[in-house]
Amino acid sequence: MSATDIFGLGGCGLLYVALAAVLFPLRRLSAGVRYAVMMAFAVAVFIPIGGLSLAESMRGTTGDLSVPTLALAASACASRIAGRTLFQPREWSALLGAVAAAGLFLYPFALGLTPFDPYALGYGSAALTTVLLFATLAAWRAGLNLAVLVVVVAAAAYLAGAYESRNLWDYLIDPLAALYGLGRWGSDALRGIGRSFQRRKS
Amino acid sequence: MSARALKWTSLAVIALVFAGLYLRALDAPPPAAFVPPRSAAQPAASKPFFKPQLLPNSSTLSVHSATAVELSDGRLRAFWYGGTREGASDVAIYTSVYSPVTGSWEPERMLVSREPAERRLQRSLRKLGNPVAGRDAAGRVWLYYVSVSVGGWAGSAINAMVSPDEGETWSAPRRLIASPFFNISTLVKGPPLRLADGTIALPVYHEFLGKFGELLRLDGEGRVVGKTRLSWGTSSLQPVIVPRSENEAVGFMRYAGDPPGRVLMIRTGDAGARWTAPVKTALPNPNSAVASVLLAGGPLVLVFNNAEENREELALALSADFGDTWRVARSLEGEALPPRAPVPEYSYPWIMQDRSGDVHVLYTWGRSRIKHAVFNRAWLEGGG
């Protein structure tokens, strides 16, 4: 098994554990049992059943997961298993807003809407790097540590060739993170509209 | 560490990783010239010959999408996929070798099947599809093949494996990452091209929300390190690129848009950095694959279905002006050419010229057999 397989499958395994942590009522269990159950599940997702493990099955569907998706999965595990919050809601809103905006820019064009293909810039483009640098510096100045951390880890993983992809976009964003970000954006917007409606009524 | 120290340390880390990103951007491979294929030009006075035969591919009910590469000893190695039907889970990729000395094909052997492939790729696979073969600057044979994990052909991805010994043994497959959307919807049909810097240009197409062509740039390890869009929208697919010089090439594509159905053509004059928008040629296209080769010292040849509605005639057209005008020279299959396949479909052609100058066409014969036709330029130009 290559290093890229280990990183790719590791990410898929982490997402499985996060989904299990969100879906199962873990809070009813004592801390010791909770850790033991999730450790056993984390091992189980890598054991082949009928030729393939759960992690391999997911990898066939999703491909390798971007750093924002891994951050979301790690956060879900920390919150549901250890009861710890890794970053404040403001940090998540900023990161997911940026990922959603990037998804709205990337996917329609990459899927053939126009002759312009922003995905091609991810193979090594000074322009894309400069845009990302300014966005990262803005996040750093605003104290958005999660966004900075995600960009730094994604860039380091890309430079190290952690995944099969040699395209920077694949480390920065995937459709799961973009859809989650769009959903979060939408629900925040609806909540805002609801609140202003309530205020006007009262 | 104090908050202030942490803040400045994080800035230093940002500076470090972005220095790496800029270095990587500067290190990205610049555009590279095409390597036009070299074959022997045949003397016009050669005696015409044409030899068609069916490959001995009798172990599967359905076969499709043949490809081939010339081996170092002058033989031909072909690949195709076969199974109970297109898209079935038992579809595998088969190979066979043709000897021009004996004029016959060896028995087929299974090369790639689904379950071993998914174990080696470390991911689930539902089915296998089109293979294409080519050779790199080091002389190694590469095989690229389509696989699907979820859904239909729109869910495809490409895998690559390489052989150092003319197709006898192969590396483990590698997944090519060519799309940001779950890496789905990238397929191959046209032959890969060698570029002057040792990289490979692989024509691919997408058919998820849009149908369009792209040219992937692959490094010596078979990793995607760049790409160029050949077309966009919802009606062009299965590009085939034919270089004429280091900078000039023409491309042909299957047309999937509104009638009239015509073979699409694109051009580049700057080694593929930019391509013209697709234009319709005068040749019909019933939404089916085409193949093309520029003969040594001779005309451009296109293999295509010579009808707008069906794949019942497979013909050869010649162009003496690199694609501006065409003359239909010969029919490989058609109503006047018995025996007919049980299902009269002749499709997915592959064409190449060997080092002696002979031309080989492989194609799907009634979805049940792969057919091989070998002929010379005298036969080709003597028709029409």
Coordinates of C-alpha atoms in Angstrom, one line a residue:
Chain A
M1 CA 0.0 0.0 0.0
S2 CA 1.4 3.4 -1.0
A3 CA 1.6 6.5 1.3
T4 CA -1.1 8.2 -0.8
D5 CA -3.4 5.2 -0.2
I6 CA -2.7 5.4 3.5
F7 CA -3.5 9.1 3.6
G8 CA -6.6 8.7 1.4
L9 CA -8.0 5.8 3.3
G10 CA -7.2 7.4 6.6
G11 CA -9.3 10.4 5.7
C12 CA -12.2 8.2 4.6
G13 CA -11.9 6.3 7.9
L14 CA -12.0 9.5 9.9
L15 CA -15.2 10.6 8.1
Y16 CA -16.8 7.2 8.9
V17 CA -16.0 7.6 12.6
A18 CA -17.3 11.2 12.5
L19 CA -20.6 10.0 10.9
A20 CA -20.9 7.3 13.5
A21 CA -20.2 9.7 16.3
V22 CA -22.9 12.1 15.0
L23 CA -25.5 9.4 14.3
F24 CA -25.2 7.2 17.5
P25 CA -26.4 8.4 20.9
L26 CA -22.9 8.4 22.4
R27 CA -23.7 10.7 25.3
R28 CA -25.7 8.0 27.1
L29 CA -22.5 6.0 27.4
S30 CA -19.8 6.6 30.0
A31 CA -16.6 8.2 28.7
G32 CA -14.6 4.9 28.9
V33 CA -17.2 2.9 27.0
R34 CA -17.6 5.8 24.5
Y35 CA -13.8 5.8 23.7
A36 CA -13.7 2.0 23.5
V37 CA -16.7 1.8 21.1
M38 CA -15.3 4.5 18.8
M39 CA -11.8 3.0 18.8
A40 CA -13.3 -0.4 17.8
F41 CA -15.3 1.2 15.1
A42 CA -12.3 3.1 13.9
V43 CA -10.4 -0.2 13.5
A44 CA -13.4 -1.9 11.9
V45 CA -13.7 0.6 9.0
F46 CA -10.4 -0.6 7.7
I47 CA -11.1 -4.3 7.9
P48 CA -12.0 -5.8 4.5
I49 CA -15.5 -7.3 4.4
G50 CA -16.2 -9.3 1.2
G51 CA -12.9 -8.0 -0.3
L52 CA -13.2 -4.3 0.5
S53 CA -13.2 -2.3 3.7
L54 CA -15.7 0.5 4.5
A55 CA -13.0 3.0 4.0
E56 CA -12.1 1.7 0.5
S57 CA -15.8 1.7 -0.4
M58 CA -16.1 5.3 0.6
R59 CA -12.9 6.2 -1.3
G60 CA -14.4 4.7 -4.4
T61 CA -17.3 7.1 -4.1
T62 CA -15.8 10.3 -2.7
G63 CA -12.2 10.1 -3.7
D64 CA -9.6 11.6 -1.3
L65 CA -11.1 14.1 1.1
S66 CA -10.0 17.7 1.3
V67 CA -8.6 19.3 4.5
P68 CA -11.8 21.2 5.3
T69 CA -13.8 18.0 5.2
L70 CA -11.2 16.3 7.5
A71 CA -11.4 19.4 9.8
L72 CA -15.2 19.0 10.0
A73 CA -14.8 15.3 10.7
A74 CA -12.2 15.9 13.4
S75 CA -14.4 18.5 15.0
A76 CA -17.4 16.2 15.0
C77 CA -15.3 13.5 16.7
A78 CA -13.9 15.9 19.3
S79 CA -17.3 17.3 20.1
R80 CA -19.3 14.0 20.2
I81 CA -16.6 11.7 21.7
A82 CA -14.6 14.0 23.9
G83 CA -17.1 16.8 24.5
R84 CA -14.6 19.4 23.3
T85 CA -15.2 22.3 20.9
L86 CA -12.1 22.8 18.8
F87 CA -13.0 26.2 17.2
Q88 CA -15.7 28.8 17.8
P89 CA -18.7 29.1 15.5
R90 CA -17.4 32.4 14.0
E91 CA -14.3 30.5 12.8
W92 CA -16.4 27.7 11.2
S93 CA -18.7 30.3 9.5
A94 CA -15.7 32.0 8.0
L95 CA -14.1 28.8 6.8
L96 CA -17.3 27.3 5.4
G97 CA -18.3 30.5 3.8
A98 CA -15.0 30.6 1.9
V99 CA -15.3 26.9 0.9
A100 CA -18.9 27.5 -0.3
A101 CA -17.8 30.5 -2.4
A102 CA -14.9 28.6 -3.8
G103 CA -17.2 25.8 -4.7
L104 CA -19.6 28.1 -6.5
F105 CA -16.6 29.4 -8.5
L106 CA -14.9 26.1 -9.2
Y107 CA -17.5 23.5 -9.9
P108 CA -19.7 25.0 -12.7
F109 CA -16.6 26.1 -14.7
A110 CA -14.7 22.9 -14.1
L111 CA -17.7 20.9 -15.2
G112 CA -17.7 22.5 -18.6
L113 CA -19.9 25.6 -18.4
T114 CA -17.4 27.8 -20.2
P115 CA -14.0 27.4 -22.0
F116 CA -12.4 28.7 -18.8
D117 CA -11.3 25.9 -16.4
P118 CA -10.2 27.1 -13.0
Y119 CA -9.3 23.6 -12.0
A120 CA -6.3 23.7 -14.4
L121 CA -4.8 26.5 -12.3
G122 CA -4.4 24.1 -9.4
Y123 CA -1.5 22.3 -11.1
G124 CA 0.8 25.2 -10.4
S125 CA -0.3 28.8 -11.0
A126 CA 1.2 32.0 -9.5
A127 CA -2.2 33.7 -9.9
L128 CA -4.1 31.1 -7.8
T129 CA -1.3 31.1 -5.3
T130 CA -1.4 34.9 -5.0
V131 CA -5.2 35.0 -4.5
L132 CA -4.9 32.3 -1.8
L133 CA -2.0 34.2 -0.2
F134 CA -4.1 37.4 0.1
A135 CA -7.1 35.4 1.5
T136 CA -4.9 33.6 4.0
L137 CA -3.3 36.9 5.2
A138 CA -6.7 38.5 5.5
A139 CA -7.8 35.5 7.7
W140 CA -4.6 35.8 9.7
R141 CA -5.2 39.5 10.4
A142 CA -8.8 38.8 11.4
G143 CA -7.7 36.2 13.8
L144 CA -9.5 33.4 11.9
N145 CA -7.1 30.7 13.0
L146 CA -9.1 27.7 11.6
A147 CA -9.0 29.1 8.1
V148 CA -5.3 29.8 8.3
L149 CA -4.6 26.3 9.7
V150 CA -6.7 24.6 7.0
V151 CA -4.8 26.5 4.2
V152 CA -1.4 25.8 5.7
V153 CA -2.1 22.0 6.2
A154 CA -3.7 21.8 2.7
A155 CA -0.7 23.5 1.1
A156 CA 1.8 21.4 3.0
A157 CA 0.0 18.2 2.1
Y158 CA -0.1 19.3 -1.6
L159 CA 3.6 20.1 -1.5
A160 CA 4.4 16.7 0.1
G161 CA 2.2 14.9 -2.4
A162 CA 0.1 13.3 0.3
Y163 CA -2.7 12.4 -2.1
E164 CA -2.7 11.0 -5.6
S165 CA -3.7 14.4 -6.9
R166 CA -1.1 16.9 -8.0
N167 CA -3.8 19.7 -8.0
L168 CA -3.9 22.2 -5.1
W169 CA -7.7 22.5 -5.4
D170 CA -8.2 18.8 -4.3
Y171 CA -6.5 19.6 -1.0
L172 CA -8.5 22.8 -0.4
I173 CA -12.0 21.8 -1.3
D174 CA -14.2 18.8 -2.2
P175 CA -17.9 18.7 -3.0
L176 CA -18.8 17.4 0.5
A177 CA -17.2 20.5 2.2
A178 CA -18.7 22.8 -0.5
L179 CA -22.2 21.4 0.0
Y180 CA -22.0 21.5 3.7
G181 CA -20.8 25.1 3.5
L182 CA -23.6 26.1 1.2
G183 CA -26.1 24.4 3.5
R184 CA -24.7 26.2 6.5
W185 CA -24.8 29.5 4.6
G186 CA -28.4 28.9 3.6
S187 CA -29.5 28.0 7.1
D188 CA -27.7 31.0 8.5
A189 CA -29.4 33.3 6.0
L190 CA -32.8 31.8 6.7
R191 CA -32.2 32.3 10.4
G192 CA -31.2 35.9 9.9
I193 CA -34.4 36.6 7.8
G194 CA -36.5 34.9 10.5
R195 CA -34.9 37.1 13.2
S196 CA -35.4 40.3 11.3
F197 CA -39.1 39.3 10.6
Q198 CA -39.6 38.6 14.4
R199 CA -38.1 42.0 15.3
R200 CA -40.4 43.8 12.8
K201 CA -43.4 42.0 14.2
S202 CA -42.5 42.9 17.8
Chain B
M1 CA 4.0 30.4 23.9
S2 CA 2.4 33.8 24.2
A3 CA -0.5 34.8 21.9
R4 CA 1.8 37.4 20.3
A5 CA 4.6 34.8 19.6
L6 CA 2.0 32.4 18.3
K7 CA 0.7 35.0 15.9
W8 CA 4.1 35.8 14.4
T9 CA 5.1 32.1 14.3
S10 CA 1.9 31.4 12.3
L11 CA 2.9 34.2 9.9
A12 CA 6.3 32.6 9.4
V13 CA 4.6 29.2 8.7
I14 CA 2.3 30.9 6.1
A15 CA 5.4 32.5 4.5
L16 CA 7.1 29.1 4.3
V17 CA 4.3 27.2 2.7
F18 CA 3.5 29.9 0.2
A19 CA 7.2 30.0 -0.7
G20 CA 6.8 26.3 -1.5
L21 CA 3.6 27.0 -3.5
Y22 CA 5.3 29.7 -5.6
L23 CA 8.3 27.4 -6.2
R24 CA 5.9 24.7 -7.3
A25 CA 4.1 27.1 -9.6
L26 CA 7.4 28.2 -11.2
D27 CA 8.3 24.5 -11.6
A28 CA 5.1 23.6 -13.5
P29 CA 6.0 22.1 -16.9
P30 CA 5.9 24.7 -19.6
P31 CA 4.1 23.9 -22.9
A32 CA 6.0 21.3 -24.8
A33 CA 6.2 20.5 -28.5
F34 CA 4.4 17.5 -30.1
V35 CA 6.5 14.6 -31.3
P36 CA 5.0 13.7 -34.7
P37 CA 4.9 10.0 -35.3
R38 CA 7.5 8.5 -37.6
S39 CA 6.8 5.6 -39.9
A40 CA 8.2 4.4 -43.2
A41 CA 6.6 6.1 -46.3
Q42 CA 5.5 3.3 -48.7
P43 CA 6.4 3.7 -52.3
A44 CA 3.2 4.5 -54.3
A45 CA 4.0 1.6 -56.7
S46 CA 3.4 -1.1 -54.0
K47 CA 1.0 -3.8 -54.8
P48 CA -2.4 -3.0 -53.1
F49 CA -3.4 -5.4 -50.3
F50 CA -6.2 -5.5 -47.7
K51 CA -6.5 -8.3 -45.2
P52 CA -9.5 -8.3 -42.7
Q53 CA -9.9 -10.8 -39.9
L54 CA -11.8 -11.3 -36.7
L55 CA -9.7 -11.6 -33.5
P56 CA -10.0 -14.9 -31.6
N57 CA -11.9 -13.2 -28.8
S58 CA -14.5 -15.9 -28.2
S59 CA -14.6 -16.1 -24.4
T60 CA -17.0 -13.2 -23.8
L61 CA -20.4 -12.5 -25.3
S62 CA -19.8 -8.8 -25.8
V63 CA -16.7 -6.8 -26.7
H64 CA -15.9 -3.2 -27.4
S65 CA -13.4 -0.4 -27.7
A66 CA -10.2 -1.9 -29.1
T67 CA -6.8 -0.2 -28.9
A68 CA -3.3 -1.3 -29.9
V69 CA 0.4 -0.5 -29.7
E70 CA 3.2 -1.6 -31.9
L71 CA 5.8 -3.7 -30.0
S72 CA 9.6 -3.3 -30.4
D73 CA 9.8 -6.4 -32.6
G74 CA 7.2 -5.2 -35.0
R75 CA 4.2 -7.2 -33.6
L76 CA 1.0 -5.5 -32.5
R77 CA -0.5 -5.8 -29.0
A78 CA -4.2 -5.1 -28.9
F79 CA -6.4 -4.5 -25.8
W80 CA -10.2 -4.3 -25.6
Y81 CA -12.9 -4.9 -23.0
G82 CA -15.3 -7.8 -22.9
G83 CA -18.0 -9.4 -20.7
T84 CA -21.6 -10.5 -20.7
R85 CA -22.6 -7.0 -21.8
E86 CA -21.3 -3.4 -21.7
G87 CA -21.3 -2.2 -18.1
A88 CA -21.6 -5.6 -16.5
S89 CA -19.5 -6.3 -13.4
D90 CA -17.7 -9.2 -15.2
V91 CA -16.3 -6.9 -17.9
A92 CA -12.5 -7.3 -18.0
I93 CA -9.8 -6.0 -20.3
Y94 CA -8.3 -8.5 -22.6
T95 CA -5.1 -8.5 -24.7
S96 CA -3.8 -10.4 -27.7
V97 CA -0.7 -10.1 -30.0
Y98 CA -0.7 -10.0 -33.8
S99 CA 2.3 -11.2 -35.8
P100 CA 2.7 -9.6 -39.2
V101 CA 4.9 -12.5 -40.2
T102 CA 2.3 -15.2 -39.7
G103 CA -0.7 -12.8 -40.2
S104 CA -2.4 -14.2 -37.1
W105 CA -3.5 -13.3 -33.6
E106 CA -2.5 -15.2 -30.5
P107 CA -5.3 -16.5 -28.2
E108 CA -6.7 -13.7 -26.0
R109 CA -5.8 -13.4 -22.3
M110 CA -7.5 -11.5 -19.5
L111 CA -5.3 -8.6 -18.3
V112 CA -7.4 -6.6 -15.9
S113 CA -10.6 -7.7 -14.1
R114 CA -12.7 -5.7 -11.6
E115 CA -12.0 -7.3 -8.3
P116 CA -8.2 -7.5 -8.4
A117 CA -8.2 -3.9 -9.8
E118 CA -10.3 -2.6 -6.9
R119 CA -8.0 -4.3 -4.4
R120 CA -4.9 -2.7 -6.1
L121 CA -6.5 0.7 -6.4
Q122 CA -7.7 0.6 -2.8
R123 CA -11.3 1.7 -3.7
S124 CA -14.5 0.1 -4.8
L125 CA -15.2 -0.4 -8.6
R126 CA -18.5 -1.3 -10.3
K127 CA -17.3 -1.8 -13.8
L128 CA -14.5 -1.4 -16.3
G129 CA -14.6 0.4 -19.7
N130 CA -12.5 1.8 -22.6
P131 CA -8.8 1.1 -22.6
V132 CA -6.3 3.0 -24.7
A133 CA -2.6 2.1 -25.1
G134 CA 0.5 4.2 -25.9
R135 CA 4.2 4.3 -25.5
D136 CA 6.3 6.9 -23.6
A137 CA 9.7 8.4 -24.4
A138 CA 11.5 5.6 -22.4
G139 CA 9.8 3.0 -24.6
R140 CA 7.5 1.7 -21.9
V141 CA 3.9 0.7 -22.9
W142 CA 1.2 2.5 -21.0
L143 CA -2.4 1.3 -20.7
Y144 CA -5.1 3.7 -19.5
Y145 CA -8.5 2.3 -18.8
V146 CA -11.9 3.6 -17.5
S147 CA -13.5 2.4 -14.4
V148 CA -16.7 3.4 -12.6
S149 CA -17.4 3.2 -8.9
V150 CA -20.9 4.8 -8.8
G151 CA -23.5 5.2 -11.5
G152 CA -23.1 5.0 -15.2
W153 CA -20.3 6.2 -17.6
A154 CA -20.8 9.7 -16.3
G155 CA -19.2 8.4 -13.0
S156 CA -16.0 7.3 -14.8
A157 CA -12.4 7.8 -13.8
I158 CA -9.2 6.8 -15.5
N159 CA -6.5 4.4 -14.3
A160 CA -3.0 3.9 -15.7
M161 CA -0.6 1.0 -15.6
V162 CA 2.8 0.7 -17.3
S163 CA 4.7 -2.3 -18.7
P164 CA 8.5 -2.3 -19.1
D165 CA 8.5 -5.5 -21.2
E166 CA 6.1 -4.9 -24.1
G167 CA 3.0 -5.9 -22.1
E168 CA 4.1 -9.1 -20.5
T169 CA 4.1 -7.7 -17.0
W170 CA 2.5 -4.6 -15.6
S171 CA 2.7 -2.2 -12.7
A172 CA -0.1 -1.8 -10.2
P173 CA -2.7 0.6 -11.5
R174 CA -2.6 4.3 -10.6
R175 CA -5.7 6.5 -10.4
L176 CA -5.5 9.6 -12.5
I177 CA -7.1 12.6 -10.8
A178 CA -8.6 14.8 -13.5
S179 CA -11.8 16.4 -12.0
P180 CA -12.5 18.2 -8.8
F181 CA -16.0 16.8 -8.5
F182 CA -15.4 13.4 -6.8
N183 CA -13.0 12.8 -9.7
I184 CA -15.8 11.5 -11.8
S185 CA -16.7 11.8 -15.4
T186 CA -13.3 11.5 -17.1
L187 CA -13.0 8.9 -19.9
V188 CA -10.5 8.0 -22.6
K189 CA -10.9 6.9 -26.2
G190 CA -8.1 8.6 -28.3
P191 CA -4.5 7.6 -28.4
P192 CA -2.0 9.3 -26.1
L193 CA 0.7 11.6 -27.6
R194 CA 4.3 11.9 -26.7
L195 CA 5.6 15.4 -26.1
A196 CA 9.1 16.7 -26.6
D197 CA 9.9 17.0 -22.9
G198 CA 9.1 13.4 -22.2
T199 CA 5.6 14.0 -20.8
I200 CA 2.5 12.5 -22.3
A201 CA -0.6 14.3 -23.6
L202 CA -3.7 12.1 -23.1
P203 CA -6.9 13.2 -24.8
V204 CA -9.9 12.7 -22.5
Y205 CA -13.5 13.7 -22.3
H206 CA -16.2 14.3 -19.8
E207 CA -19.8 13.4 -19.9
F208 CA -21.4 14.3 -16.6
L209 CA -23.2 17.7 -16.8
G210 CA -21.4 18.7 -20.0
K211 CA -19.8 16.7 -22.9
F212 CA -16.4 18.2 -23.7
G213 CA -12.8 17.2 -24.4
E214 CA -9.6 17.9 -22.6
L215 CA -5.9 17.1 -23.0
L216 CA -4.3 15.9 -19.8
R217 CA -0.5 16.3 -19.3
L218 CA 1.0 13.2 -17.6
D219 CA 4.5 13.0 -16.1
G220 CA 6.9 10.1 -16.3
E221 CA 5.1 8.4 -13.3
G222 CA 1.7 8.8 -15.0
R223 CA 0.5 11.6 -12.7
V224 CA -1.7 14.4 -14.1
V225 CA 0.4 17.6 -13.9
G226 CA -1.6 19.8 -16.2
K227 CA -4.5 20.0 -18.6
T228 CA -5.9 22.0 -21.4
R229 CA -9.5 22.3 -22.5
L230 CA -10.2 21.2 -26.1
S231 CA -13.9 22.2 -26.2
W232 CA -16.7 23.0 -23.8
G233 CA -20.5 22.7 -23.6
T234 CA -22.6 19.5 -24.1
S235 CA -22.0 18.1 -27.5
S236 CA -18.3 17.2 -28.2
L237 CA -16.5 14.1 -26.9
Q238 CA -13.9 11.4 -27.6
P239 CA -11.2 13.6 -29.0
V240 CA -8.5 12.2 -31.2
I241 CA -5.4 14.4 -31.7
V242 CA -3.1 14.1 -34.7
P243 CA 0.1 16.2 -34.8
R244 CA 1.7 17.3 -38.1
S245 CA 4.7 19.2 -36.7
E246 CA 6.0 20.2 -33.4
N247 CA 3.4 23.0 -33.1
E248 CA 0.6 22.0 -35.4
A249 CA -2.1 19.4 -34.8
V250 CA -5.7 18.7 -35.8
G251 CA -8.2 17.0 -33.6
F252 CA -11.5 15.3 -34.3
M253 CA -14.4 14.6 -32.0
R254 CA -17.6 12.7 -31.8
Y255 CA -20.7 15.0 -32.0
A256 CA -23.5 14.6 -29.6
G257 CA -25.6 17.7 -30.3
D258 CA -28.5 18.7 -32.5
P259 CA -28.7 17.6 -36.1
P260 CA -27.1 17.6 -38.5
G261 CA -24.6 15.2 -37.0
R262 CA -21.1 15.9 -38.3
V263 CA -17.6 15.0 -37.3
L264 CA -16.1 17.9 -35.3
M265 CA -12.7 19.3 -35.9
I266 CA -10.3 21.5 -33.8
R267 CA -6.9 22.9 -34.5
T268 CA -3.8 24.2 -32.7
G269 CA -0.8 26.1 -34.1
D270 CA 1.0 26.5 -30.7
A271 CA 1.6 23.0 -29.5
G272 CA -1.7 22.7 -27.9
A273 CA -1.6 25.8 -25.7
R274 CA -4.8 27.0 -27.4
W275 CA -7.3 25.3 -29.6
T276 CA -9.9 26.6 -32.0
A277 CA -13.5 26.1 -31.2
P278 CA -14.9 22.9 -32.8
V279 CA -16.3 23.2 -36.3
K280 CA -18.4 20.7 -38.2
T281 CA -16.6 19.0 -41.1
A282 CA -18.5 17.7 -44.1
L283 CA -18.3 14.1 -42.8
P284 CA -21.4 12.7 -41.1
N285 CA -21.4 11.5 -37.5
P286 CA -24.2 9.4 -35.9
N287 CA -22.9 10.3 -32.4
S288 CA -20.1 7.7 -32.7
A289 CA -16.3 7.6 -32.1
V290 CA -13.8 8.4 -34.9
A291 CA -10.1 7.6 -35.3
S292 CA -7.4 9.3 -37.3
V293 CA -3.8 9.0 -38.3
L294 CA -1.4 11.1 -40.5
L295 CA 0.3 8.6 -42.8
A296 CA 4.1 9.1 -43.3
G297 CA 4.5 11.3 -46.3
G298 CA 0.9 10.9 -47.1
P299 CA -2.7 12.0 -46.5
L300 CA -4.6 12.3 -43.2
V301 CA -6.9 9.4 -42.7
L302 CA -10.2 9.4 -40.8
V303 CA -12.1 6.3 -39.8
F304 CA -15.8 7.1 -39.2
N305 CA -19.4 5.9 -39.5
N306 CA -20.5 7.2 -42.9
A307 CA -24.2 8.0 -41.9
E308 CA -26.0 10.4 -39.6
E309 CA -28.4 7.9 -38.0
N310 CA -26.6 4.6 -37.5
R311 CA -23.3 2.8 -37.2
E312 CA -23.9 0.3 -40.1
E313 CA -21.2 1.6 -42.4
L314 CA -17.6 2.2 -41.3
A315 CA -15.5 4.1 -43.9
L316 CA -12.1 5.6 -44.5
A317 CA -11.8 9.2 -45.7
L318 CA -8.6 10.9 -46.9
S319 CA -7.6 14.5 -46.7
A320 CA -4.6 15.8 -48.6
D321 CA -4.8 19.3 -47.0
F322 CA -4.8 18.3 -43.3
G323 CA -8.5 18.2 -42.8
D324 CA -9.8 21.1 -44.9
T325 CA -11.4 18.8 -47.6
W326 CA -12.1 15.1 -47.5
R327 CA -12.6 12.2 -50.0
V328 CA -14.3 9.0 -48.9
A329 CA -11.9 6.4 -50.2
R330 CA -12.9 3.0 -48.9
S331 CA -15.6 1.2 -46.9
L332 CA -14.5 -1.2 -44.2
E333 CA -18.1 -2.4 -43.4
G334 CA -21.4 -1.6 -45.0
E335 CA -24.4 -3.2 -46.7
A336 CA -22.6 -4.2 -49.8
L337 CA -19.8 -5.9 -47.8
P338 CA -21.0 -9.4 -46.5
P339 CA -20.7 -11.2 -44.1
R340 CA -22.7 -8.9 -41.8
A341 CA -22.5 -9.0 -38.0
P342 CA -25.5 -10.2 -36.1
V343 CA -26.0 -6.7 -34.8
P344 CA -25.0 -4.5 -37.7
E345 CA -22.9 -2.1 -35.7
Y346 CA -19.3 -1.3 -36.6
S347 CA -17.9 1.2 -34.2
Y348 CA -15.2 2.5 -32.0
P349 CA -12.3 2.4 -34.6
W350 CA -8.6 2.6 -33.7
I351 CA -6.1 3.3 -36.5
M352 CA -2.3 3.3 -36.6
Q353 CA 0.5 3.0 -39.0
D354 CA 3.3 0.5 -38.2
R355 CA 7.0 1.1 -38.9
S356 CA 6.8 -0.7 -42.3
G357 CA 4.1 1.7 -43.4
D358 CA 1.2 -0.7 -43.2
V359 CA -2.0 0.7 -41.7
H360 CA -4.0 -1.2 -39.1
V361 CA -7.6 -0.6 -38.1
L362 CA -9.3 -2.3 -35.2
Y363 CA -13.0 -1.9 -34.5
T364 CA -16.0 -3.4 -32.7
W365 CA -17.8 -5.8 -35.0
G366 CA -21.4 -6.2 -34.0
R367 CA -20.5 -5.9 -30.4
S368 CA -19.5 -9.5 -30.4
R369 CA -16.1 -9.5 -32.0
I370 CA -13.1 -7.2 -32.5
K371 CA -12.1 -7.0 -36.2
H372 CA -8.7 -6.1 -37.5
A373 CA -8.0 -4.8 -41.0
V374 CA -4.5 -4.3 -42.3
F375 CA -3.8 -2.6 -45.6
N376 CA -1.3 -0.5 -47.4
R377 CA -1.4 3.0 -48.8
A378 CA -1.8 1.7 -52.4
W379 CA -5.1 -0.1 -51.4
L380 CA -6.3 2.9 -49.5
E381 CA -5.7 5.4 -52.2
G382 CA -6.9 3.1 -55.0
G383 CA -10.6 3.3 -53.8
G384 CA -13.2 6.0 -54.1

